[in-house]
Amino acid sequence: MNESVTITDNRTGRSVDIPIVDGGVDSAAWRKLLGNVWFHDPGLATTAATSSSVAEIDGDAGILRYRGYPIEQLAEHSTFPEVAYLLVYGELPSEAQLDEWVYEITRHTFIHENFRRRIFDAFHYDAHPMGLLMSGVAGLSTFYPEAKDIFDPDNRRAQIVRLIAKMPTLAASAYRFSKGLPFMFPDNADDYPTRFLKMMFDVGGDYEPDPALVQAMRILFILHADHGQNCSTTATRVVGSSHADPYTAIAAGCAALYGPLHGGANEAVVNMLSEIGSYDEVDSFIAGVKRGEYRLMGFGHRVYKNYDPRAMLIKTAAHDVFNVIGKNPLLDIALKLEEVALADEYFVSRRLYPNVDFYSGLIYQALGFPTNMFTVLFAIGRTPGWLAHWNEMVEQDSRIYRPRQIYKGAPKRDYIPMAER
Ligand code: CMC
């Protein structure tokens, strides 16, 4: 079989053959033939802006692998710091490498008190914690000016460790600020998810999270750790491609994640389930979705045209959590929504299935997180993925992101004085 495509410019009759390599075609040949004709691709849905070795997604088969390892195996056997190491460095760590990595991450959890107090004090008490997190991460760039030296691998490692270590501290601080609770210092004796849960919920020093809840937190962090060139990772790469420091690039990732079509969807799902309110309202809600009045949040995905494997694992984890804490009353509505949607021609023909956000919010709510913290939890999990892509991009010494546009505005016209408008 001839593994190539041929493009012909019918204006000139000139053609070019472009080989298909690794499932892609090189745009350089297109550019050579077509000069100033741009590939119109809204949402970059058909554009591979980079090559990457971090995560593999087969949306038709419902497959997600980090560095080749199936997500199901990592969720079952791995810890979150181990997955973070795998994503950033490409291989599972040896025992000694993991020990050193965990030691470093544990030692860098603190945030300078002056910085944390002052930056959060500037916000109103009811500020959304994603706003606090974004600002906190961006602010850290001023605290570590040496992070600008992005081509020094040791320096990159230092910032990667700091960011993975400090995200939970920033996140928990944002929550406690909104509640008026005193900040809780990270305890180095705890593992990553336990430390975070304690920073969130411990008040008198006697909070010990149930092991089933720690397990759920571990799984959720792992399932959110990477997802290829998603919106927030692309935002991180776009900003990083200008050689901005990693704090600035990760703050951009947080900003992109905040939106309800991306990391904000888990919050939107719980709000949607609460608004539906009862099992009996599900059919009329679905009818409204089909009339185009609103979207079924937590459903559909640009890449998955099959059940999102993360949603499957989260659904199981949700049952484990509900066995300990008691069932989230919104679960029945979610289960019925899923059942009705998966049997409905509208959703079947568009290949819309539950995505990672459909059940995650229900677990977060059961664990005691307020809805406005859900995207923050996603951000903690996604941080190693953002950093892995940023690191990969710097190593590739890739070009600055600078797409073209199809200009459809007014042609040249002369300035009209105010009195003549
Ligand atoms: N509810 C109802 N209809 C939908 C939905 C939905 N959730 N998602 C897509 N559609 C319809 C859409 O209206 C369109 O129909 P038509 O062809 O008749 O115009 C068709 O399905 C294709 O949708 P699209 O908007 O072109 O798909 P997209 O790839 O641009 O958008 C998406 C993907 C995830 C933004 C979208 O499915 C959506 O808005 N879902 C709800 C929000 C959500 O759950 N987001 C979390 C995504 S997973 C977490 C993450 O990785 O960020």
Tab-separated table of C-alpha atoms and ligand atoms in Angstrom:
chain	number	residue	atom	x	y	z
A	1	MET	CA	0.000	0.000	0.000
A	2	ASN	CA	1.236	3.491	-0.842
A	3	GLU	CA	1.479	5.213	2.574
A	4	SER	CA	1.118	8.766	1.321
A	5	VAL	CA	-1.365	11.443	0.319
A	6	THR	CA	-1.268	13.516	-2.851
A	7	ILE	CA	-2.375	17.139	-2.856
A	8	THR	CA	-3.027	18.912	-6.124
A	9	ASP	CA	-3.368	22.655	-6.490
A	10	ASN	CA	-6.036	22.837	-9.209
A	11	ARG	CA	-5.124	26.467	-9.952
A	12	THR	CA	-1.674	25.463	-11.192
A	13	GLY	CA	-1.953	21.696	-11.691
A	14	ARG	CA	1.068	21.200	-9.409
A	15	SER	CA	0.972	18.223	-7.043
A	16	VAL	CA	2.889	17.027	-4.060
A	17	ASP	CA	3.094	13.560	-2.477
A	18	ILE	CA	3.396	13.609	1.284
A	19	PRO	CA	4.332	10.382	3.093
A	20	ILE	CA	2.154	9.352	6.035
A	21	VAL	CA	4.546	8.858	8.957
A	22	ASP	CA	3.305	7.663	12.367
A	23	GLY	CA	-0.259	8.500	11.364
A	24	GLY	CA	0.557	12.111	10.399
A	25	VAL	CA	1.601	14.137	7.360
A	26	ASP	CA	4.208	16.868	7.448
A	27	SER	CA	2.795	20.356	6.897
A	28	ALA	CA	6.084	21.577	5.395
A	29	ALA	CA	5.278	19.922	2.038
A	30	TRP	CA	1.782	21.482	2.053
A	31	ARG	CA	3.321	24.889	2.762
A	32	LYS	CA	5.799	24.502	-0.059
A	33	LEU	CA	3.034	23.735	-2.555
A	34	LEU	CA	0.356	26.069	-1.266
A	35	GLY	CA	2.243	29.075	0.057
A	36	ASN	CA	-0.347	31.290	1.704
A	37	VAL	CA	-3.260	28.821	1.754
A	38	TRP	CA	-3.855	27.926	5.390
A	39	PHE	CA	-5.343	24.749	6.786
A	40	HIS	CA	-8.609	25.903	8.410
A	41	ASP	CA	-8.938	23.772	11.564
A	42	PRO	CA	-11.081	25.347	14.322
A	43	GLY	CA	-10.239	23.981	17.749
A	44	LEU	CA	-7.139	22.369	16.172
A	45	ALA	CA	-9.266	19.239	15.993
A	46	THR	CA	-7.301	17.796	13.046
A	47	THR	CA	-3.902	19.272	13.797
A	48	ALA	CA	-1.072	17.435	15.549
A	49	ALA	CA	0.773	20.475	16.866
A	50	THR	CA	3.550	18.289	18.253
A	51	SER	CA	4.826	14.767	18.559
A	52	SER	CA	4.718	13.459	22.122
A	53	SER	CA	5.633	10.317	24.058
A	54	VAL	CA	3.733	11.087	27.256
A	55	ALA	CA	0.234	9.650	26.876
A	56	GLU	CA	-1.411	7.529	24.208
A	57	ILE	CA	-5.156	7.780	23.695
A	58	ASP	CA	-7.186	5.611	21.349
A	59	GLY	CA	-10.544	7.314	21.469
A	60	ASP	CA	-12.347	4.690	19.379
A	61	ALA	CA	-11.164	1.804	21.530
A	62	GLY	CA	-11.476	3.702	24.844
A	63	ILE	CA	-7.765	3.255	25.650
A	64	LEU	CA	-5.529	5.526	27.740
A	65	ARG	CA	-1.891	4.712	28.501
A	66	TYR	CA	0.775	6.750	30.282
A	67	ARG	CA	4.166	6.097	28.669
A	68	GLY	CA	2.742	2.805	27.383
A	69	TYR	CA	1.302	1.594	30.703
A	70	PRO	CA	-2.486	1.054	30.692
A	71	ILE	CA	-4.302	3.452	33.008
A	72	GLU	CA	-6.148	0.532	34.628
A	73	GLN	CA	-2.854	-1.041	35.771
A	74	LEU	CA	-1.479	2.225	37.107
A	75	ALA	CA	-4.725	2.949	38.971
A	76	GLU	CA	-4.542	-0.474	40.562
A	77	HIS	CA	-0.850	-0.729	41.469
A	78	SER	CA	0.812	2.675	41.467
A	79	THR	CA	1.122	5.651	43.774
A	80	PHE	CA	0.573	9.192	42.511
A	81	PRO	CA	4.236	10.255	42.958
A	82	GLU	CA	5.317	7.135	41.048
A	83	VAL	CA	2.952	8.025	38.192
A	84	ALA	CA	4.271	11.601	38.272
A	85	TYR	CA	7.827	10.271	37.918
A	86	LEU	CA	6.765	8.002	35.061
A	87	LEU	CA	5.093	10.864	33.214
A	88	VAL	CA	7.980	13.275	33.643
A	89	TYR	CA	10.887	10.872	33.038
A	90	GLY	CA	9.311	8.256	30.789
A	91	GLU	CA	10.117	5.153	32.868
A	92	LEU	CA	8.893	3.657	36.118
A	93	PRO	CA	11.432	4.558	38.836
A	94	SER	CA	13.675	2.039	40.590
A	95	GLU	CA	13.113	1.795	44.331
A	96	ALA	CA	16.037	4.174	45.003
A	97	GLN	CA	14.822	6.664	42.373
A	98	LEU	CA	11.321	6.609	43.809
A	99	ASP	CA	12.593	7.076	47.371
A	100	GLU	CA	14.622	10.112	46.323
A	101	TRP	CA	11.708	11.525	44.300
A	102	VAL	CA	9.218	11.114	47.150
A	103	TYR	CA	11.749	12.595	49.593
A	104	GLU	CA	12.183	15.656	47.379
A	105	ILE	CA	8.465	16.132	46.808
A	106	THR	CA	7.805	15.783	50.531
A	107	ARG	CA	10.506	18.296	51.455
A	108	HIS	CA	9.222	20.972	49.094
A	109	THR	CA	5.595	21.104	50.197
A	110	PHE	CA	5.955	24.296	52.223
A	111	ILE	CA	5.140	27.705	50.823
A	112	HIS	CA	6.794	30.758	52.278
A	113	GLU	CA	4.398	32.118	54.855
A	114	ASN	CA	4.759	35.759	53.855
A	115	PHE	CA	4.013	34.933	50.274
A	116	ARG	CA	1.019	32.716	51.033
A	117	ARG	CA	-0.573	35.072	53.521
A	118	ARG	CA	-0.107	38.170	51.476
A	119	ILE	CA	-1.241	36.747	48.188
A	120	PHE	CA	-4.407	35.184	49.610
A	121	ASP	CA	-5.213	38.146	51.838
A	122	ALA	CA	-5.625	40.248	48.727
A	123	PHE	CA	-8.719	38.249	47.733
A	124	HIS	CA	-12.306	38.568	48.866
A	125	TYR	CA	-13.369	35.818	51.301
A	126	ASP	CA	-15.666	34.149	48.739
A	127	ALA	CA	-13.159	34.158	45.848
A	128	HIS	CA	-13.286	30.997	43.723
A	129	PRO	CA	-10.376	28.749	44.798
A	130	MET	CA	-9.335	28.264	41.152
A	131	GLY	CA	-8.697	32.017	41.013
A	132	LEU	CA	-6.553	31.719	44.127
A	133	LEU	CA	-4.705	28.686	42.779
A	134	MET	CA	-3.955	30.334	39.430
A	135	SER	CA	-2.701	33.476	41.098
A	136	GLY	CA	-0.705	31.492	43.646
A	137	VAL	CA	1.040	29.433	40.967
A	138	ALA	CA	1.759	32.504	38.822
A	139	GLY	CA	3.013	34.328	41.921
A	140	LEU	CA	5.489	31.539	42.669
A	141	SER	CA	7.331	32.469	39.483
A	142	THR	CA	8.384	35.705	41.164
A	143	PHE	CA	9.557	33.733	44.149
A	144	TYR	CA	11.824	31.441	42.129
A	145	PRO	CA	13.337	33.724	39.464
A	146	GLU	CA	16.005	31.094	38.701
A	147	ALA	CA	13.185	29.035	37.109
A	148	LYS	CA	13.642	31.155	33.975
A	149	ASP	CA	16.767	29.134	33.171
A	150	ILE	CA	14.677	26.481	31.461
A	151	PHE	CA	17.461	24.870	29.432
A	152	ASP	CA	19.295	23.607	32.528
A	153	PRO	CA	17.904	20.091	33.236
A	154	ASP	CA	18.779	20.229	36.973
A	155	ASN	CA	17.000	23.533	37.305
A	156	ARG	CA	13.970	22.114	35.472
A	157	ARG	CA	13.886	19.160	37.839
A	158	ALA	CA	13.985	21.484	40.867
A	159	GLN	CA	10.956	23.450	39.614
A	160	ILE	CA	9.075	20.284	38.624
A	161	VAL	CA	9.543	18.901	42.149
A	162	ARG	CA	8.474	22.191	43.705
A	163	LEU	CA	5.309	22.429	41.640
A	164	ILE	CA	4.189	18.836	42.282
A	165	ALA	CA	4.969	19.308	45.982
A	166	LYS	CA	3.326	22.708	46.441
A	167	MET	CA	0.101	22.334	44.450
A	168	PRO	CA	-1.755	20.494	47.263
A	169	THR	CA	-0.512	23.057	49.810
A	170	LEU	CA	-1.728	25.938	47.648
A	171	ALA	CA	-5.024	24.154	46.957
A	172	ALA	CA	-5.733	23.396	50.618
A	173	SER	CA	-4.698	26.928	51.584
A	174	ALA	CA	-7.192	28.336	49.075
A	175	TYR	CA	-9.959	26.226	50.615
A	176	ARG	CA	-9.118	27.144	54.206
A	177	PHE	CA	-8.877	30.801	53.282
A	178	SER	CA	-12.436	30.657	51.893
A	179	LYS	CA	-13.640	28.994	55.113
A	180	GLY	CA	-11.750	31.323	57.426
A	181	LEU	CA	-9.874	28.343	58.855
A	182	PRO	CA	-6.230	28.570	59.962
A	183	PHE	CA	-3.768	27.102	57.456
A	184	MET	CA	-2.612	23.586	58.221
A	185	PHE	CA	1.042	22.793	57.645
A	186	PRO	CA	1.888	19.719	55.546
A	187	ASP	CA	2.984	16.703	57.554
A	188	ASN	CA	6.077	15.052	56.045
A	189	ALA	CA	5.193	11.703	57.627
A	190	ASP	CA	2.106	11.289	55.428
A	191	ASP	CA	1.822	10.040	51.886
A	192	TYR	CA	0.738	12.483	49.167
A	193	PRO	CA	-3.072	12.015	49.257
A	194	THR	CA	-3.236	11.695	53.062
A	195	ARG	CA	-1.178	14.853	53.495
A	196	PHE	CA	-3.516	16.719	51.205
A	197	LEU	CA	-6.696	15.447	52.906
A	198	LYS	CA	-5.291	16.460	56.300
A	199	MET	CA	-4.301	19.925	55.069
A	200	MET	CA	-7.875	20.266	53.825
A	201	PHE	CA	-9.945	18.892	56.659
A	202	ASP	CA	-7.942	18.607	59.881
A	203	VAL	CA	-8.982	21.171	62.445
A	204	GLY	CA	-8.038	19.911	65.890
A	205	GLY	CA	-5.177	17.586	64.939
A	206	ASP	CA	-7.204	14.383	65.214
A	207	TYR	CA	-8.419	13.954	61.627
A	208	GLU	CA	-7.387	10.585	60.168
A	209	PRO	CA	-8.927	9.942	56.748
A	210	ASP	CA	-10.444	6.501	56.202
A	211	PRO	CA	-8.071	4.368	54.056
A	212	ALA	CA	-10.845	3.931	51.473
A	213	LEU	CA	-10.982	7.711	51.033
A	214	VAL	CA	-7.216	7.974	50.690
A	215	GLN	CA	-7.426	5.228	48.057
A	216	ALA	CA	-10.115	7.150	46.157
A	217	MET	CA	-8.011	10.324	46.251
A	218	ARG	CA	-4.957	8.393	44.991
A	219	ILE	CA	-6.948	6.902	42.106
A	220	LEU	CA	-8.516	10.237	41.167
A	221	PHE	CA	-5.133	11.982	41.093
A	222	ILE	CA	-3.706	9.195	38.900
A	223	LEU	CA	-6.660	9.204	36.500
A	224	HIS	CA	-6.361	12.954	36.012
A	225	ALA	CA	-2.571	13.010	35.676
A	226	ASP	CA	-2.379	13.296	31.901
A	227	HIS	CA	-4.469	13.288	28.787
A	228	GLY	CA	-2.321	14.182	25.805
A	229	GLN	CA	-2.805	17.531	24.084
A	230	ASN	CA	-5.961	18.583	25.948
A	231	CYS	CA	-6.935	22.252	26.262
A	232	SER	CA	-4.961	23.007	29.453
A	233	THR	CA	-1.874	21.062	28.362
A	234	THR	CA	-1.953	22.918	25.065
A	235	ALA	CA	-2.265	26.202	26.988
A	236	THR	CA	0.766	25.183	29.066
A	237	ARG	CA	2.700	24.341	25.919
A	238	VAL	CA	1.642	27.539	24.138
A	239	VAL	CA	2.868	29.697	27.005
A	240	GLY	CA	5.930	27.504	27.586
A	241	SER	CA	6.826	27.747	23.898
A	242	SER	CA	7.672	31.419	24.438
A	243	HIS	CA	10.266	30.181	26.976
A	244	ALA	CA	8.290	31.522	29.927
A	245	ASP	CA	9.196	29.866	33.232
A	246	PRO	CA	7.232	26.737	34.289
A	247	TYR	CA	5.179	28.509	36.998
A	248	THR	CA	3.835	30.899	34.395
A	249	ALA	CA	3.166	28.035	31.981
A	250	ILE	CA	1.370	25.967	34.644
A	251	ALA	CA	-0.683	29.011	35.684
A	252	ALA	CA	-1.856	29.111	32.058
A	253	GLY	CA	-2.757	25.422	32.333
A	254	CYS	CA	-4.818	26.204	35.461
A	255	ALA	CA	-6.560	29.049	33.640
A	256	ALA	CA	-7.551	26.807	30.729
A	257	LEU	CA	-8.678	24.055	33.081
A	258	TYR	CA	-11.016	26.455	34.893
A	259	GLY	CA	-13.572	26.586	32.044
A	260	PRO	CA	-16.755	24.459	32.234
A	261	LEU	CA	-15.993	22.680	28.960
A	262	HIS	CA	-12.755	21.340	30.442
A	263	GLY	CA	-11.852	20.909	34.144
A	264	GLY	CA	-14.849	22.924	35.283
A	265	ALA	CA	-17.167	20.203	33.965
A	266	ASN	CA	-17.075	18.158	37.201
A	267	GLU	CA	-18.463	21.158	39.083
A	268	ALA	CA	-21.021	21.692	36.324
A	269	VAL	CA	-22.115	18.032	36.552
A	270	VAL	CA	-22.958	18.250	40.250
A	271	ASN	CA	-24.751	21.563	39.725
A	272	MET	CA	-26.688	19.949	36.857
A	273	LEU	CA	-27.624	16.898	38.963
A	274	SER	CA	-28.764	19.160	41.810
A	275	GLU	CA	-30.869	21.221	39.404
A	276	ILE	CA	-32.486	18.102	37.933
A	277	GLY	CA	-33.256	17.324	41.561
A	278	SER	CA	-35.068	14.032	41.216
A	279	TYR	CA	-35.006	10.744	39.394
A	280	ASP	CA	-38.387	11.538	37.800
A	281	GLU	CA	-37.091	14.697	36.091
A	282	VAL	CA	-34.395	12.872	34.119
A	283	ASP	CA	-36.503	12.213	31.006
A	284	SER	CA	-37.608	15.819	30.645
A	285	PHE	CA	-34.018	16.996	31.196
A	286	ILE	CA	-32.790	14.694	28.421
A	287	ALA	CA	-35.542	16.014	26.144
A	288	GLY	CA	-34.226	19.557	26.783
A	289	VAL	CA	-30.693	18.448	25.897
A	290	LYS	CA	-31.966	16.990	22.641
A	291	ARG	CA	-33.774	20.233	21.812
A	292	GLY	CA	-30.367	21.924	22.191
A	293	GLU	CA	-31.417	23.953	25.254
A	294	TYR	CA	-28.461	22.753	27.341
A	295	ARG	CA	-25.705	20.157	27.328
A	296	LEU	CA	-25.509	16.982	29.310
A	297	MET	CA	-22.411	17.892	31.310
A	298	GLY	CA	-19.920	15.073	31.862
A	299	PHE	CA	-20.867	13.559	28.519
A	300	GLY	CA	-19.006	13.680	25.233
A	301	HIS	CA	-15.353	14.112	24.450
A	302	ARG	CA	-13.303	15.423	21.564
A	303	VAL	CA	-11.204	12.252	21.508
A	304	TYR	CA	-13.239	9.453	23.120
A	305	LYS	CA	-15.967	8.154	20.879
A	306	ASN	CA	-16.381	5.253	23.267
A	307	TYR	CA	-16.709	4.942	27.057
A	308	ASP	CA	-13.933	7.016	28.663
A	309	PRO	CA	-11.835	4.401	30.544
A	310	ARG	CA	-11.328	6.892	33.384
A	311	ALA	CA	-15.094	7.221	33.846
A	312	MET	CA	-15.338	3.437	34.189
A	313	LEU	CA	-12.675	3.369	36.940
A	314	ILE	CA	-14.181	6.373	38.718
A	315	LYS	CA	-17.606	4.767	38.720
A	316	THR	CA	-16.112	1.779	40.581
A	317	ALA	CA	-14.195	4.036	42.979
A	318	ALA	CA	-17.433	5.945	43.659
A	319	HIS	CA	-19.124	2.770	44.865
A	320	ASP	CA	-16.142	2.028	47.162
A	321	VAL	CA	-16.408	5.495	48.699
A	322	PHE	CA	-20.191	5.294	49.081
A	323	ASN	CA	-19.799	1.943	50.878
A	324	VAL	CA	-17.839	3.799	53.583
A	325	ILE	CA	-19.590	7.169	53.685
A	326	GLY	CA	-23.061	6.336	52.482
A	327	LYS	CA	-24.503	6.945	49.053
A	328	ASN	CA	-24.474	10.393	47.505
A	329	PRO	CA	-28.189	11.065	46.872
A	330	LEU	CA	-27.317	12.434	43.415
A	331	LEU	CA	-25.947	9.038	42.344
A	332	ASP	CA	-29.349	7.639	41.385
A	333	ILE	CA	-29.999	10.622	39.129
A	334	ALA	CA	-26.561	10.192	37.519
A	335	LEU	CA	-27.083	6.464	36.954
A	336	LYS	CA	-30.474	7.038	35.379
A	337	LEU	CA	-29.127	9.869	33.190
A	338	GLU	CA	-26.395	7.543	31.962
A	339	GLU	CA	-28.835	4.717	31.309
A	340	VAL	CA	-31.297	6.938	29.414
A	341	ALA	CA	-28.580	8.693	27.407
A	342	LEU	CA	-26.773	5.517	26.396
A	343	ALA	CA	-30.025	4.118	25.009
A	344	ASP	CA	-31.042	7.289	23.186
A	345	GLU	CA	-30.476	7.761	19.464
A	346	TYR	CA	-29.278	11.380	19.936
A	347	PHE	CA	-26.358	10.308	22.131
A	348	VAL	CA	-25.716	6.992	20.350
A	349	SER	CA	-25.469	8.565	16.880
A	350	ARG	CA	-23.095	11.278	18.160
A	351	ARG	CA	-21.106	8.704	20.131
A	352	LEU	CA	-21.493	10.613	23.392
A	353	TYR	CA	-20.469	8.624	26.487
A	354	PRO	CA	-19.750	9.577	30.103
A	355	ASN	CA	-16.355	11.229	30.464
A	356	VAL	CA	-13.996	11.530	33.441
A	357	ASP	CA	-16.101	14.295	34.982
A	358	PHE	CA	-19.421	12.504	35.088
A	359	TYR	CA	-18.813	10.594	38.332
A	360	SER	CA	-15.747	12.321	39.820
A	361	GLY	CA	-17.787	15.204	41.269
A	362	LEU	CA	-20.005	12.780	43.152
A	363	ILE	CA	-16.957	11.287	44.887
A	364	TYR	CA	-15.489	14.694	45.648
A	365	GLN	CA	-18.779	15.767	47.163
A	366	ALA	CA	-18.962	12.591	49.253
A	367	LEU	CA	-15.394	13.223	50.467
A	368	GLY	CA	-16.530	16.612	51.757
A	369	PHE	CA	-15.121	18.916	49.072
A	370	PRO	CA	-17.300	21.891	48.136
A	371	THR	CA	-18.111	22.048	44.411
A	372	ASN	CA	-15.850	25.026	43.788
A	373	MET	CA	-12.853	22.868	44.823
A	374	PHE	CA	-13.471	20.184	42.201
A	375	THR	CA	-11.464	21.824	39.423
A	376	VAL	CA	-8.688	22.512	41.920
A	377	LEU	CA	-8.490	18.762	42.576
A	378	PHE	CA	-8.277	18.153	38.831
A	379	ALA	CA	-5.420	20.690	38.705
A	380	ILE	CA	-3.417	18.878	41.408
A	381	GLY	CA	-3.776	15.624	39.491
A	382	ARG	CA	-2.936	17.180	36.109
A	383	THR	CA	0.177	19.040	37.299
A	384	PRO	CA	2.648	16.178	36.566
A	385	GLY	CA	1.121	15.827	33.085
A	386	TRP	CA	1.463	19.545	32.354
A	387	LEU	CA	5.058	19.414	33.578
A	388	ALA	CA	5.862	16.284	31.576
A	389	HIS	CA	4.674	18.035	28.404
A	390	TRP	CA	6.474	21.248	29.273
A	391	ASN	CA	9.688	19.311	29.942
A	392	GLU	CA	9.298	17.337	26.729
A	393	MET	CA	8.716	20.535	24.773
A	394	VAL	CA	11.820	22.202	26.191
A	395	GLU	CA	13.870	19.087	25.430
A	396	GLN	CA	12.521	19.089	21.862
A	397	ASP	CA	13.455	22.791	21.656
A	398	SER	CA	10.167	23.213	19.786
A	399	ARG	CA	9.124	26.300	17.869
A	400	ILE	CA	6.990	29.019	19.418
A	401	TYR	CA	3.252	28.366	18.922
A	402	ARG	CA	2.027	30.803	16.318
A	403	PRO	CA	-0.945	29.567	14.271
A	404	ARG	CA	-2.295	31.372	11.216
A	405	GLN	CA	-5.804	32.696	10.665
A	406	ILE	CA	-8.243	33.045	7.797
A	407	TYR	CA	-8.872	36.781	7.806
A	408	LYS	CA	-12.549	37.597	7.211
A	409	GLY	CA	-12.696	41.173	8.442
A	410	ALA	CA	-13.153	44.423	6.572
A	411	PRO	CA	-10.822	45.186	3.670
A	412	LYS	CA	-8.698	48.323	3.874
A	413	ARG	CA	-10.762	51.425	4.639
A	414	ASP	CA	-9.928	54.953	5.664
A	415	TYR	CA	-10.382	56.378	9.143
A	416	ILE	CA	-13.710	58.206	9.545
A	417	PRO	CA	-13.643	61.332	11.708
A	418	MET	CA	-16.004	61.133	14.708
A	419	ALA	CA	-18.373	63.798	13.363
A	420	GLU	CA	-18.972	61.797	10.150
A	421	ARG	CA	-19.816	58.414	11.768
B	1	CMC	N1	-24.601	17.159	25.547
B	1	CMC	C1	-25.368	17.247	24.445
B	1	CMC	N2	-24.892	17.261	23.195
B	1	CMC	C2	-23.577	17.179	23.044
B	1	CMC	C3	-22.702	17.085	24.154
B	1	CMC	C4	-23.264	17.068	25.428
B	1	CMC	N3	-22.492	16.964	26.508
B	1	CMC	N4	-21.426	17.025	23.713
B	1	CMC	C5	-21.495	17.084	22.385
B	1	CMC	N5	-22.783	17.177	21.979
B	1	CMC	C6	-23.293	17.202	20.601
B	1	CMC	C7	-23.082	18.571	19.983
B	1	CMC	O1	-24.180	19.410	20.178
B	1	CMC	C8	-22.858	18.211	18.539
B	1	CMC	O2	-24.118	17.909	17.979
B	1	CMC	P1	-24.451	18.363	16.460
B	1	CMC	O3	-23.513	17.561	15.604
B	1	CMC	O4	-25.883	18.035	16.266
B	1	CMC	O5	-24.162	19.836	16.391
B	1	CMC	C9	-22.081	16.890	18.605
B	1	CMC	O6	-22.481	16.296	19.847
B	1	CMC	C10	-20.574	17.056	18.568
B	1	CMC	O7	-20.208	17.934	19.642
B	1	CMC	P2	-19.049	19.016	19.574
B	1	CMC	O8	-19.401	20.160	20.461
B	1	CMC	O9	-18.696	19.298	18.156
B	1	CMC	O10	-17.860	18.194	20.215
B	1	CMC	P3	-16.467	18.803	20.675
B	1	CMC	O11	-15.471	17.754	20.416
B	1	CMC	O12	-16.227	20.144	20.073
B	1	CMC	O13	-16.682	19.037	22.228
B	1	CMC	C11	-16.847	18.601	24.545
B	1	CMC	C12	-16.271	18.129	23.208
B	1	CMC	C13	-16.243	17.755	25.658
B	1	CMC	C14	-16.459	20.070	24.781
B	1	CMC	C15	-18.396	18.434	24.489
B	1	CMC	O14	-18.728	17.068	24.336
B	1	CMC	C16	-19.066	19.008	25.739
B	1	CMC	O15	-19.357	20.199	25.779
B	1	CMC	N6	-19.324	18.155	26.781
B	1	CMC	C17	-19.897	18.649	28.005
B	1	CMC	C18	-18.786	19.268	28.853
B	1	CMC	C19	-17.885	18.224	29.457
B	1	CMC	O16	-18.332	17.222	30.001
B	1	CMC	N7	-16.572	18.502	29.394
B	1	CMC	C20	-15.556	17.633	29.992
B	1	CMC	C21	-14.719	16.977	28.955
B	1	CMC	S1	-13.750	15.625	29.638
B	1	CMC	C22	-12.638	16.400	30.694
B	1	CMC	C23	-11.552	17.000	29.946
B	1	CMC	O17	-10.714	16.240	29.402
B	1	CMC	O18	-11.500	18.229	29.900
